[in-house]
PDB file of C-alpha atoms in Angstrom:
ATOM      1  CA  ARG Q 759       0.253   0.076   0.014  1.00 62.00           C
ATOM      2  CA  SER Q 760       2.696   2.431   1.020  1.00 68.00           C
ATOM      3  CA  THR Q 761       4.420   1.662  -2.236  1.00 64.00           C
ATOM      4  CA  LEU Q 762       1.448   2.461  -4.202  1.00 68.00           C
ATOM      5  CA  ILE Q 763       1.000   5.893  -2.338  1.00 73.00           C
ATOM      6  CA  ALA Q 764       4.685   6.454  -2.916  1.00 68.00           C
ATOM      7  CA  ALA Q 765       4.344   5.667  -6.773  1.00 67.00           C
ATOM      8  CA  ALA Q 766       1.353   7.893  -7.045  1.00 70.00           C
ATOM      9  CA  ARG Q 767       3.224  10.672  -5.381  1.00 70.00           C
ATOM     10  CA  ILE Q 768       6.103  10.343  -7.663  1.00 69.00           C
ATOM     11  CA  LYS Q 769       3.967  10.162 -10.692  1.00 67.00           C
ATOM     12  CA  ASN Q 770       2.195  13.359  -9.514  1.00 70.00           C
ATOM     13  CA  GLN Q 771       5.614  15.191  -9.141  1.00 68.00           C
ATOM     14  CA  LEU Q 772       6.698  14.176 -12.338  1.00 66.00           C
ATOM     15  CA  ALA Q 773       3.725  15.351 -14.235  1.00 65.00           C
ATOM     16  CA  THR Q 774       3.467  18.855 -12.501  1.00 66.00           C
ATOM     17  CA  ASN Q 775       7.133  19.405 -12.537  1.00 61.00           C
ATOM     18  CA  HIS Q 776       8.252  17.495 -15.919  1.00 54.00           C
ATOM     19  CA  LEU Q 777      10.368  19.767 -17.355  1.00 48.00           C
ATOM     20  CA  ALA Q 778      12.509  20.311 -14.159  1.00 48.00           C
ATOM     21  CA  ALA Q 779      12.744  16.470 -13.374  1.00 45.00           C
ATOM     22  CA  MET Q 780      13.754  15.410 -16.748  1.00 49.00           C
ATOM     23  CA  LYS Q 781      17.053  17.518 -16.282  1.00 54.00           C
ATOM     24  CA  ASN Q 782      18.465  15.391 -13.984  1.00 59.00           C
ATOM     25  CA  ILE Q 783      18.012  13.545 -10.383  1.00 64.00           C
ATOM     26  CA  GLU Q 784      18.682  16.437  -8.315  1.00 68.00           C
ATOM     27  CA  CYS Q 785      15.762  18.182  -9.601  1.00 70.00           C
ATOM     28  CA  LEU Q 786      13.495  15.295  -8.411  1.00 69.00           C
ATOM     29  CA  VAL Q 787      15.108  15.546  -4.890  1.00 72.00           C
ATOM     30  CA  GLU Q 788      14.371  19.331  -5.005  1.00 74.00           C
ATOM     31  CA  ILE Q 789      10.803  18.845  -5.530  1.00 70.00           C
ATOM     32  CA  GLY Q 790      10.365  16.369  -2.751  1.00 73.00           C
ATOM     33  CA  VAL Q 791      11.368  12.652  -4.089  1.00 72.00           C
ATOM     34  CA  ALA Q 792      13.253  10.669  -1.655  1.00 74.00           C
ATOM     35  CA  ARG Q 793      16.916   9.441  -3.646  1.00 71.00           C
ATOM     36  CA  GLU Q 794      15.578   5.813  -2.222  1.00 73.00           C
ATOM     37  CA  GLU Q 795      12.375   6.374  -4.209  1.00 72.00           C
ATOM     38  CA  ILE Q 796      14.529   7.270  -7.578  1.00 70.00           C
ATOM     39  CA  VAL Q 797      16.295   3.511  -7.494  1.00 67.00           C
ATOM     40  CA  GLY Q 798      14.656   1.753 -10.139  1.00 66.00           C
ATOM     41  CA  ILE Q 799      13.152   4.735 -12.220  1.00 67.00           C
ATOM     42  CA  GLU Q 800      16.492   6.628 -12.474  1.00 63.00           C
ATOM     43  CA  HIS Q 801      16.554   5.745 -16.395  1.00 60.00           C
ATOM     44  CA  LEU Q 802      13.349   7.604 -16.927  1.00 62.00           C
ATOM     45  CA  ILE Q 803      14.925  10.677 -15.761  1.00 59.00           C
ATOM     46  CA  SER Q 804      18.280  10.750 -17.228  1.00 60.00           C
ATOM     47  CA  THR Q 805      19.172   9.866 -20.938  1.00 60.00           C
ATOM     48  CA  ASN Q 806      22.803   8.931 -19.672  1.00 63.00           C
ATOM     49  CA  SER Q 807      21.283   6.547 -17.239  1.00 65.00           C
ATOM     50  CA  LEU Q 808      19.347   4.709 -20.073  1.00 68.00           C
ATOM     51  CA  LYS Q 809      22.339   4.305 -21.961  1.00 75.00           C
ATOM     52  CA  ASP Q 810      24.145   3.017 -19.285  1.00 74.00           C
ATOM     53  CA  ILE Q 811      21.315   0.334 -18.262  1.00 74.00           C
ATOM     54  CA  VAL Q 812      21.073  -0.814 -21.974  1.00 82.00           C
ATOM     55  CA  LYS Q 813      25.025  -1.169 -22.026  1.00 83.00           C
ATOM     56  CA  ALA Q 814      24.911  -2.748 -18.589  1.00 81.00           C
ATOM     57  CA  ARG Q 815      22.042  -5.192 -19.831  1.00 85.00           C
ATOM     58  CA  GLU Q 816      24.176  -6.086 -22.844  1.00 90.00           C
ATOM     59  CA  MET Q 817      27.255  -6.905 -21.192  1.00 87.00           C
ATOM     60  CA  HIS Q 818      25.062  -9.211 -18.544  1.00 88.00           C
ATOM     61  CA  VAL Q 819      23.819 -11.001 -21.553  1.00 92.00           C
ATOM     62  CA  MET Q 820      27.469 -11.235 -23.196  1.00 93.00           C
ATOM     63  CA  ALA Q 821      29.237 -12.422 -19.801  1.00 92.00           C
ATOM     64  CA  ILE Q 822      26.492 -15.332 -19.666  1.00 93.00           C
ATOM     65  CA  PHE Q 823      27.066 -16.231 -23.291  1.00 95.00           C
ATOM     66  CA  LEU Q 824      30.897 -15.970 -22.696  1.00 94.00           C
ATOM     67  CA  GLU Q 825      30.565 -18.400 -19.976  1.00 94.00           C
ATOM     68  CA  GLN Q 826      28.189 -20.972 -21.683  1.00 95.00           C
ATOM     69  CA  GLU Q 827      30.768 -20.574 -24.949  1.00 96.00           C
ATOM     70  CA  LYS Q 828      33.894 -21.487 -22.460  1.00 95.00           C
ATOM     71  CA  GLN Q 829      31.755 -24.645 -20.967  1.00 95.00           C
ATOM     72  CA  ARG Q 830      30.665 -25.892 -24.518  1.00 95.00           C
ATOM     73  CA  ILE Q 831      34.476 -25.592 -25.270  1.00 95.00           C
ATOM     74  CA  VAL Q 832      35.735 -27.706 -22.316  1.00 95.00           C
ATOM     75  CA  GLY Q 833      32.415 -29.758 -22.755  1.00 95.00           C
ATOM     76  CA  ARG Q 834      31.051 -29.604 -19.030  1.00 94.00           C
ATOM     77  CA  MET Q 835      28.321 -27.429 -18.552  1.00 93.00           C
ATOM     78  CA  ASN Q 836      28.019 -25.931 -15.098  1.00 95.00           C
ATOM     79  CA  GLU Q 837      24.621 -24.242 -14.520  1.00 94.00           C
ATOM     80  CA  LYS Q 838      25.630 -23.042 -10.958  1.00 95.00           C
ATOM     81  CA  ARG Q 839      28.816 -21.388 -12.462  1.00 94.00           C
ATOM     82  CA  ILE Q 840      26.452 -19.593 -15.043  1.00 94.00           C
ATOM     83  CA  ALA Q 841      23.959 -18.813 -12.100  1.00 94.00           C
ATOM     84  CA  ALA Q 842      26.874 -17.362 -10.082  1.00 93.00           C
ATOM     85  CA  ILE Q 843      28.285 -15.106 -12.828  1.00 92.00           C
ATOM     86  CA  SER Q 844      24.536 -13.861 -13.657  1.00 91.00           C
ATOM     87  CA  ALA Q 845      24.314 -12.843 -10.002  1.00 90.00           C
ATOM     88  CA  GLN Q 846      27.619 -11.124  -9.890  1.00 89.00           C
ATOM     89  CA  VAL Q 847      26.699  -9.188 -12.730  1.00 86.00           C
ATOM     90  CA  SER Q 848      23.250  -8.537 -11.528  1.00 84.00           C
ATOM     91  CA  GLU Q 849      24.553  -6.922  -8.156  1.00 83.00           C
ATOM     92  CA  LYS Q 850      27.243  -4.823  -9.840  1.00 79.00           C
ATOM     93  CA  ALA Q 851      24.097  -3.409 -12.199  1.00 76.00           C
ATOM     94  CA  SER Q 852      22.214  -2.808  -8.563  1.00 75.00           C
ATOM     95  CA  ALA Q 853      25.079  -1.062  -7.184  1.00 76.00           C
ATOM     96  CA  SER Q 854      25.391   1.128 -10.375  1.00 73.00           C
ATOM     97  CA  ALA Q 855      21.500   2.048 -10.032  1.00 68.00           C
ATOM     98  CA  ARG Q 856      22.095   3.139  -6.532  1.00 69.00           C
ATOM     99  CA  VAL Q 857      24.944   5.097  -7.411  1.00 68.00           C
ATOM    100  CA  ARG Q 858      22.803   6.987 -10.130  1.00 62.00           C
ATOM    101  CA  ALA Q 859      20.129   7.432  -7.549  1.00 59.00           C
ATOM    102  CA  GLY Q 860      22.779   8.872  -5.093  1.00 62.00           C
ATOM    103  CA  VAL Q 861      21.924   6.449  -2.431  1.00 57.00           C
ATOM    104  CA  ALA Q 862      24.881   4.450  -2.605  1.00 52.00           C
ATOM    105  CA  PRO Q 863      26.425   3.282   0.691  1.00 54.00           C
TER     106      PRO Q 863
END
């Protein structure tokens, strides 16, 4: 319930302050959106963030494909290793999202 309320509030703030919000994340903070609420929507705010996200997704897919290819060459498939690489790349992407939103520890 609180997530829906927060989403509605952010949506309203974006609608009423659209031009300012589209400039950068700092503008969203200035109009009352908490940095923690920005994680996951930063790509909607900054075109640079969107480019970074697309690049990170491509790198994620490439990391998995490369590991699968290595395993095919060796002749031994290890799904746990593939899952571990995927988790590692996903964690890096999550950390990057927190940095973009300005909430990194």
